Coordinates of C-alpha atoms in Angstrom, one line a residue:
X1 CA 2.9 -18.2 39.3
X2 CA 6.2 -18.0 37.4
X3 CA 7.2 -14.6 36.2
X4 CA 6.6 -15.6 32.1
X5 CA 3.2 -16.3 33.1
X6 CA 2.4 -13.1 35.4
X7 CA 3.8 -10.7 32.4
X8 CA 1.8 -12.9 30.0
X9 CA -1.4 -12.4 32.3
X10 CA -0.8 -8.6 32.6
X11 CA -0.6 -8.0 29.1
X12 CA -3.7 -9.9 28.8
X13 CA -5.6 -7.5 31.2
X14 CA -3.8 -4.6 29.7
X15 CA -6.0 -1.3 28.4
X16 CA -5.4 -1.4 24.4
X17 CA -3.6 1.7 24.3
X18 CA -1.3 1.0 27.5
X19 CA 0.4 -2.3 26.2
X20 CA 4.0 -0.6 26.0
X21 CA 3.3 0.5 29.6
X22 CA 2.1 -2.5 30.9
X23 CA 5.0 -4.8 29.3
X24 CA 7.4 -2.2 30.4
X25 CA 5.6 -2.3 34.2
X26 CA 6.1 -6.1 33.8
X27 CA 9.8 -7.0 32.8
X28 CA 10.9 -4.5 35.3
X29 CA 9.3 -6.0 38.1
X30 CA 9.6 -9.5 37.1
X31 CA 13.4 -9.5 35.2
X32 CA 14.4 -6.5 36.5
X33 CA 14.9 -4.8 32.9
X34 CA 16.3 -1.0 33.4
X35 CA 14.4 -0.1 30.5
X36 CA 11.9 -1.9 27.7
X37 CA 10.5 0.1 24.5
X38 CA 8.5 -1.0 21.1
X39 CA 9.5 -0.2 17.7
X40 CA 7.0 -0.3 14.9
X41 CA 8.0 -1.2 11.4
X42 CA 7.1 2.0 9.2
X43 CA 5.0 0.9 5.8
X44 CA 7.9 1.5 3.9
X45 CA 10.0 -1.1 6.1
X46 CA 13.0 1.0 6.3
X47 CA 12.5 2.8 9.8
X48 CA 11.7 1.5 13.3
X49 CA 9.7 4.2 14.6
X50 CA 9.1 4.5 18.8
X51 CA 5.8 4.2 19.8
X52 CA 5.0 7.2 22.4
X53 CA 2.9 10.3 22.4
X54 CA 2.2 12.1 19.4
X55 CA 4.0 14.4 17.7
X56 CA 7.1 11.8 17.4
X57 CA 9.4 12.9 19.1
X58 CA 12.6 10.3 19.8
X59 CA 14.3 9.3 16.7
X60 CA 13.2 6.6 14.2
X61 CA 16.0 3.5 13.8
X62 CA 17.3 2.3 10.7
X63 CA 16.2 -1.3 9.8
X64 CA 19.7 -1.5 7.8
X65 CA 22.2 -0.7 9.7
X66 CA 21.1 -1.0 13.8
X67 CA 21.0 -3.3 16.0
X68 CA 17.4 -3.4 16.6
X69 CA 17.2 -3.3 12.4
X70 CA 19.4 -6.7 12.8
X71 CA 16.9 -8.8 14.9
X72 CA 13.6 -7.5 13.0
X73 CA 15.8 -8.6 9.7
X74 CA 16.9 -12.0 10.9
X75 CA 13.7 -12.4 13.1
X76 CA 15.6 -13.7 15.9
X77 CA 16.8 -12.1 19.5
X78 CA 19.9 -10.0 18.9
X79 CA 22.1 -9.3 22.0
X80 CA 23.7 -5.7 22.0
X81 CA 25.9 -6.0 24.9
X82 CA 27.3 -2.8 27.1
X83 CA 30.6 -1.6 27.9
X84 CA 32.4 -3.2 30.8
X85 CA 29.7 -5.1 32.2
X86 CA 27.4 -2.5 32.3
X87 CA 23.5 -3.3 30.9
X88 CA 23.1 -5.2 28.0
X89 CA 20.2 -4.4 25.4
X90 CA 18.3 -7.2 24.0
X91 CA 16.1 -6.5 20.7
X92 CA 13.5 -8.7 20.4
X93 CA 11.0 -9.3 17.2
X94 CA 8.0 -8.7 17.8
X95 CA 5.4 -10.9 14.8
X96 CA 2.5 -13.0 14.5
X97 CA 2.6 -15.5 12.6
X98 CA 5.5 -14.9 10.3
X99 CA 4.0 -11.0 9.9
X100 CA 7.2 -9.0 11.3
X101 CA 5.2 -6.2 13.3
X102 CA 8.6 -4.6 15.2
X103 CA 10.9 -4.9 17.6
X104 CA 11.1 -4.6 21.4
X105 CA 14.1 -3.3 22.7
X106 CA 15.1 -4.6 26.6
X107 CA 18.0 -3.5 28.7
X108 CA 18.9 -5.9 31.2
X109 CA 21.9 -6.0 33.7
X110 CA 25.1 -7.9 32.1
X111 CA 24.3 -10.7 34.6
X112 CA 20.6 -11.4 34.4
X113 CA 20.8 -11.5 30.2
X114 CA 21.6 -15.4 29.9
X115 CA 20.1 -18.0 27.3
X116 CA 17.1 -18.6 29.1
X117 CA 16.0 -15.2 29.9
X118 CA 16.4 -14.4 26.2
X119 CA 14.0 -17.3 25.6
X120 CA 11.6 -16.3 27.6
X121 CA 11.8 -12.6 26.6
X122 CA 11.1 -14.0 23.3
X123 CA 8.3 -15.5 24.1
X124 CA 7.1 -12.1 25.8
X125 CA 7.5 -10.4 22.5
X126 CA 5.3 -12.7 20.9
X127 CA 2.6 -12.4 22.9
X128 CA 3.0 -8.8 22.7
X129 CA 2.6 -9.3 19.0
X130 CA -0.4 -11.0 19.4
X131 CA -2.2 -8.1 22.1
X132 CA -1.1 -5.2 19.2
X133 CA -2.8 -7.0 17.0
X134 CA -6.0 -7.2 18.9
X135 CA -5.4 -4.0 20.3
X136 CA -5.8 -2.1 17.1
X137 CA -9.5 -2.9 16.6
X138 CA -9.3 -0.2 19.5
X139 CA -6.9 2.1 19.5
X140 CA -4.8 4.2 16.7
X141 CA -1.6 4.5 18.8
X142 CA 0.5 1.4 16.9
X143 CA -1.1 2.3 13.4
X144 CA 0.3 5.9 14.0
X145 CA 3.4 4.8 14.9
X146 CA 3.7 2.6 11.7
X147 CA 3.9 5.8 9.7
X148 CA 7.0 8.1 9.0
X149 CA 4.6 10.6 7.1
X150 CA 1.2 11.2 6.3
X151 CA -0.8 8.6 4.4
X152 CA -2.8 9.9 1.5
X153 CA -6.5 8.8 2.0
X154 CA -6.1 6.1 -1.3
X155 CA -3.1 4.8 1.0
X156 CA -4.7 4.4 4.3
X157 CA -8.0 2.7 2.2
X158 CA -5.4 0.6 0.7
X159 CA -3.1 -0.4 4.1
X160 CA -6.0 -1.1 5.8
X161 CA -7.2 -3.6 2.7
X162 CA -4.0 -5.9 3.1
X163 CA -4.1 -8.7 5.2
X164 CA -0.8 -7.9 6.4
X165 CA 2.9 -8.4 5.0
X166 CA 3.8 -11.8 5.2
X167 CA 2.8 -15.1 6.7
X168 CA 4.1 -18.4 7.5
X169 CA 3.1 -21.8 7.7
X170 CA 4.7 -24.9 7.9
X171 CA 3.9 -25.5 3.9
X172 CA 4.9 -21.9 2.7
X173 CA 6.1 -18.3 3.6
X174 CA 5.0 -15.4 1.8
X175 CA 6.4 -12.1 1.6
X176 CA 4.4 -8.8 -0.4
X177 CA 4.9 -4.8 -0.3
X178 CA 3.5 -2.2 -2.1
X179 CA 5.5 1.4 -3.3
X180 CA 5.2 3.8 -3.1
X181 CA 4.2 2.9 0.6
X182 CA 2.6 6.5 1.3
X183 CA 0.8 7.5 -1.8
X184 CA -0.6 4.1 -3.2
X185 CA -3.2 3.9 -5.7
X186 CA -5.0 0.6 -7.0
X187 CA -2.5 -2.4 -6.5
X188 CA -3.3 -5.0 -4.1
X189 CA -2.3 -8.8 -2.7
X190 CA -4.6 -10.5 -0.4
X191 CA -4.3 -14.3 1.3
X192 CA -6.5 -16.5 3.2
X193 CA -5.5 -20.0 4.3
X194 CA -7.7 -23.5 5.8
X195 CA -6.9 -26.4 7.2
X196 CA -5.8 -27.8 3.5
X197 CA -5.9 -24.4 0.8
X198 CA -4.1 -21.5 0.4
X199 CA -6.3 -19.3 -1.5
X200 CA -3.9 -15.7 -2.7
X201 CA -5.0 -13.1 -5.1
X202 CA -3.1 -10.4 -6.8
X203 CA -4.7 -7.4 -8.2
X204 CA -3.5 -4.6 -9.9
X205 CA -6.8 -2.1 -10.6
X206 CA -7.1 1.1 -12.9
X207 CA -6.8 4.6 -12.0
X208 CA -5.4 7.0 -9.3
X209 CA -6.4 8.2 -5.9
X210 CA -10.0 8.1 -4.4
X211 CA -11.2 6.1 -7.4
X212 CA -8.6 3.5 -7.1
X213 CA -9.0 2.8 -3.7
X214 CA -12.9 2.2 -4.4
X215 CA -12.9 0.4 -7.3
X216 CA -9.6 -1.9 -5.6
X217 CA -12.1 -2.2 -2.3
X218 CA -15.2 -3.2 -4.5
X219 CA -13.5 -6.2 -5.8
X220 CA -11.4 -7.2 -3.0
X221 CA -14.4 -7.4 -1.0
X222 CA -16.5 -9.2 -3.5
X223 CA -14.0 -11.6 -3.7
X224 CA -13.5 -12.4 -0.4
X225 CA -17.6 -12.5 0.2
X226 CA -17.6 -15.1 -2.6
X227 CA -14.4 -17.1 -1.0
X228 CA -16.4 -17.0 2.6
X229 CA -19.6 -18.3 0.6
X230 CA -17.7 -21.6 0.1
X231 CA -17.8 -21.0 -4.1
X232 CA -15.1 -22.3 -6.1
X233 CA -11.9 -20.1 -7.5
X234 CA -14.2 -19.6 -11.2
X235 CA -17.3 -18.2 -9.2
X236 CA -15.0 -16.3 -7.2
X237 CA -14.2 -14.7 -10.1
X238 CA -17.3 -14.5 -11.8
X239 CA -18.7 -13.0 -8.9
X240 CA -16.2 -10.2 -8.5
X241 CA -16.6 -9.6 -12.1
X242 CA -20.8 -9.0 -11.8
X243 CA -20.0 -6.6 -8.9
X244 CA -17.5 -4.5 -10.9
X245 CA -19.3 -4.4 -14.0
X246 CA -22.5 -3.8 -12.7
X247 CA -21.0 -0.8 -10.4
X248 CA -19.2 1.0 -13.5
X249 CA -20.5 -1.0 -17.0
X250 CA -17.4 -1.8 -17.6
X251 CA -15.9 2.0 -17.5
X252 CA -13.1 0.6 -15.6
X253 CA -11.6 -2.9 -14.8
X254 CA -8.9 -4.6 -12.7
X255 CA -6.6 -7.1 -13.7
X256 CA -6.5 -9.9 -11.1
X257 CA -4.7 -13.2 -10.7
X258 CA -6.2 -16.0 -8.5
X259 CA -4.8 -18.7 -7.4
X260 CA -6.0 -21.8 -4.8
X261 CA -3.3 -24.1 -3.6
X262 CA -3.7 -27.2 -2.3
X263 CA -2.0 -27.4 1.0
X264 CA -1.3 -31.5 0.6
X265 CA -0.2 -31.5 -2.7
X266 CA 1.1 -28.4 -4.4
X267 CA -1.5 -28.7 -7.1
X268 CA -2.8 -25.5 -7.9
X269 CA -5.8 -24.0 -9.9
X270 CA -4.9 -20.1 -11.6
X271 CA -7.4 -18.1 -13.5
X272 CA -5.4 -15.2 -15.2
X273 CA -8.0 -12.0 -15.3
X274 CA -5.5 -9.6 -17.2
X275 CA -3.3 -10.5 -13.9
X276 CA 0.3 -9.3 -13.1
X277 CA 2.8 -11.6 -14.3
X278 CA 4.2 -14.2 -12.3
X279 CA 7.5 -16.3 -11.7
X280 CA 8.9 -18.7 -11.0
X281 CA 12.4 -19.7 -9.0
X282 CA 13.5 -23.2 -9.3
X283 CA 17.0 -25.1 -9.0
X284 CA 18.5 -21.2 -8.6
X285 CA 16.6 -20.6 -12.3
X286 CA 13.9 -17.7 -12.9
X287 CA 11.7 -17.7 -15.2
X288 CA 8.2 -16.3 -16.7
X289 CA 5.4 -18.3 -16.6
X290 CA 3.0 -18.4 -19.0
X291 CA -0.9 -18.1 -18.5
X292 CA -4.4 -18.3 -20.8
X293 CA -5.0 -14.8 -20.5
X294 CA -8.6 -14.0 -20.1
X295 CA -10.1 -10.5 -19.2
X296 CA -9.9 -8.6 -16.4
X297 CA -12.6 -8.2 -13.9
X298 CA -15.5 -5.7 -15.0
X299 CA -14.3 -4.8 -18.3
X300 CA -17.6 -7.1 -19.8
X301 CA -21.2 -8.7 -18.4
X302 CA -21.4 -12.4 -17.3
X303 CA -17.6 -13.0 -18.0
X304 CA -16.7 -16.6 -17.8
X305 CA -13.8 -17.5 -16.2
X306 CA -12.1 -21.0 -16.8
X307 CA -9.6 -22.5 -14.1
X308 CA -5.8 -23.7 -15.3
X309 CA -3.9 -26.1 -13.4
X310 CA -0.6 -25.5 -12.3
X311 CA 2.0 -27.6 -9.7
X312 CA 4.3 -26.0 -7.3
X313 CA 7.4 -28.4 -5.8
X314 CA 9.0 -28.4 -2.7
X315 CA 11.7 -25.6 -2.9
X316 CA 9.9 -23.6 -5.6
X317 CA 10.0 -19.5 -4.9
X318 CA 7.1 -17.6 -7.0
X319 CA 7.2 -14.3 -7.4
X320 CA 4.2 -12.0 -8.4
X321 CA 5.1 -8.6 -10.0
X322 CA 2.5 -5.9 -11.3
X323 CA 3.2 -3.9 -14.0
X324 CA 4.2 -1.0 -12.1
X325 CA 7.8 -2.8 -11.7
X326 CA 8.5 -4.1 -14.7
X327 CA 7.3 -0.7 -16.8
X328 CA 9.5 1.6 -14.4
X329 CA 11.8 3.9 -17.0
X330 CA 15.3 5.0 -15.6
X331 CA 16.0 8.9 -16.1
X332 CA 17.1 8.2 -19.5
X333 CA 14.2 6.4 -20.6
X334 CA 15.0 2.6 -20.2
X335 CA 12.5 0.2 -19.3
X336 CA 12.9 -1.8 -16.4
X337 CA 13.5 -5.0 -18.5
X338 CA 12.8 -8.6 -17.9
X339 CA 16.4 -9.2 -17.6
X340 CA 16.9 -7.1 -15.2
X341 CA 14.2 -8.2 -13.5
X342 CA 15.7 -12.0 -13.5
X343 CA 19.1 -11.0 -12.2
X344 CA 16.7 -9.4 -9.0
X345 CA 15.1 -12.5 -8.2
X346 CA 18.7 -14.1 -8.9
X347 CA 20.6 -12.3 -7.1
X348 CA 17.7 -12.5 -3.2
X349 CA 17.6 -15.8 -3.8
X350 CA 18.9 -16.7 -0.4
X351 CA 16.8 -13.8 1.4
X352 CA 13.7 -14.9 3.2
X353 CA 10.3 -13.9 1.3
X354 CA 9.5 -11.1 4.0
X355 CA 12.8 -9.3 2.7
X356 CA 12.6 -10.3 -1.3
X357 CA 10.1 -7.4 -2.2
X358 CA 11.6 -4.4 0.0
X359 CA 14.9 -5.6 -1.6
X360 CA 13.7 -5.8 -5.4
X361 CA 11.6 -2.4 -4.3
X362 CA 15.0 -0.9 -3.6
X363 CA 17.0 -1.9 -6.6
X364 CA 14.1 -0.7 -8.5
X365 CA 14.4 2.6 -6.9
X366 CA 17.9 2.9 -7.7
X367 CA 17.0 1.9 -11.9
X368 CA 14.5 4.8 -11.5
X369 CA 16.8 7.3 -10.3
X370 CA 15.2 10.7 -8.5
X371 CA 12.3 10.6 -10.6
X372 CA 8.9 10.2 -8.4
X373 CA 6.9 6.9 -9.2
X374 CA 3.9 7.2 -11.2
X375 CA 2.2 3.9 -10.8
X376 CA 2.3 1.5 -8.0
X377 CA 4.9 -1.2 -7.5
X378 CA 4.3 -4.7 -6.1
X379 CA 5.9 -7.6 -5.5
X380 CA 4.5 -10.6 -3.5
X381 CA 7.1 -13.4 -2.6
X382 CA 6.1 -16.7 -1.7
X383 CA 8.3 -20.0 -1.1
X384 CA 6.9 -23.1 -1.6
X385 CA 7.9 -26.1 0.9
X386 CA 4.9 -28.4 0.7
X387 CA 3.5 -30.8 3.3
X388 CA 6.0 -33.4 4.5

């Protein structure tokens, strides 16, 4: 058995909670690391945050300016190497599927860290990803380590809602966060993909807290029982709608935007339901585009909702943005304007779509100055490169 294969098989056996353990058991035996840890990405993707014993008690690492930061930004192996040939550190990402999960940290000895090693130490990572993944059906130790502070309840609800915060396929990446990271309320982004649709909703419900959270998991759920029922994007809709409504009578709503793309040909059907707005990037130009608007979901009984067509080209960048973004006021006031907004989605252009919303997020933070958010911000980033 070569030694990818018996670390590979370990972590495999491994007790849910004991993965950092058994990984660390592993690379020392097999590539004689001195020392391995995990870093998870906090929910505010700032920190790297050790995974050990509660209370926390080693330091959390700055995504933006450490090494370990450098390789979960980049998504590829970064080498830190040590003083006069003493142990090198390799930081690894750790991700599934395009969803950057953290970063595991290996110190080898200056003469053991060569291409191929890295290689296969990248491959370890990623299987890693994969067991933490499975793992946390079982255990809270890598949710707890995600966190720099305490969740409110509405936030927890809300994390736990997402399907995570990107994903990549060979026809698109897509990027999404939500802010304030601890203390959400009712915004939300889910995805789902087949063998030929991408099916992505944004939703941006009423309210505050408790009630947010309820009403946001209500409709997330009944559209995702109406997706998994095989009915089309306008029953989708319709469906959410009649759970809503008949839940509050139209007391409160949630604007939504749906969209299904087809994976083949870009061609895409949108129904607007109050939605946030979306954009679109194309030849290094942003712009707004406009939708039928109809209403949101749950404000009236037996809504009908009617599909639009729409057609995305290879090299297209959409960006969806809920209101709590572009209705942010600086200290003094001033809205958060559309042009401002533009020169953002300008300005990342070159940035992946995992790092266009923290980076938006931040200049947004900066416009609003040291006044605490009062709505939720989110941004969901997607780049379009079709099938070949």
């Amino acid at each position: 058995m070569d030694r990818f294969t018996a670390v590979e098989r370990a972590l495999r056996k491994s007790a849910p909670h004991a993965l950092l353990e058994t990984v660390r058991d592993a690379l020392i035996g097999q590539y004689t690391a001195c020392s391995v840890d995990l870093l998870m990405a906090d929910y505010a993707m700032t920190i790297l945050q050790p995974v050990n014993a509660l209370p926390h008690t080693a330091a959390p690492v700055a995504v933006h300016t450490s090494p370990a930061g450098r390789a979960f930004g980049a998504q590829e192996p970064h080498i830190e190497p040590g003083p006069h040939g003493a142990p090198a550190t390799v930081h690894l990402p750790v991700s599934v599927r395009g969803d950057r999960i953290g970063i595991l940290s290996v110190r080898l000895p200056a003469d053991a860290c060569d291409t191929a090693v890295v290689r296969e130490l990248g491959d370890v990572a990623e299987v890693l990803g994969h067991e933490i993944v499975v793992a946390e059906r079982d255990t809270d130790l890598y949710l707890q380590a995600r966190r720099a502070d305490r969740l409110t309840l509405a936030a927890e609800m809300q994390w736990q809602l997402l399907p995570g915060r990107s994903c990549s396929r060979p026809e698109y990446d897509i990027g999404a966060q939500l802010e304030p990271a601890y203390a959400i309320h009712g915004d939300n982004f889910d995805w789902s993909t087949s063998a030929d649709q991408l099916t992505l909703t944004v939703t941006n419900g009423m309210g505050e807290g408790i009630e947010a959270a309820l009403l946001t998991n209500l409709a997330v759920n009944a559209l995702r029982n109406a997706r998994r029922a095989g009915l089309s994007l306008s029953d989708q809709a319709c469906l959410a709608d009649q759970a809503v409504y008949g839940h509050y009578q139209g007391a409160v709503h949630l604007s939504t935007l749906l969209l299904c793309f087809d994976l083949a040909t870009g061609e895409t059907q949108i129904i607007d339901a109050g939605s946030p707005r979306m954009w679109r990037v194309r030849g290094g130009k942003a712009e707004p585009i406009e939708l039928d608007g109809q209403l949101p979901l749950g404000m009236s009984e037996d809504t009908p909702y009617a599909v639009e067509r729409f057609r995305v080209e290879p090299g297209d960048r959409l960006l969806f943005v809920s209101d709590g973004v572009y209705d942010v006021a600086s200290p003094t006031g001033e809205r958060y304007s559309e042009r401002a907004l533009t020169r953002a989605m300008t300005s990342t252009r070159l940035l992946p779509p995992s790092q266009v919303p923290r980076a938006v997020l931040h200049e947004l933070s900066g416009h609003r100055g040291p006044i605490d958010a009062d709505d939720d911000a989110m941004i969901v980033c997607m780049d379009w490169r079709g099938r070949p």
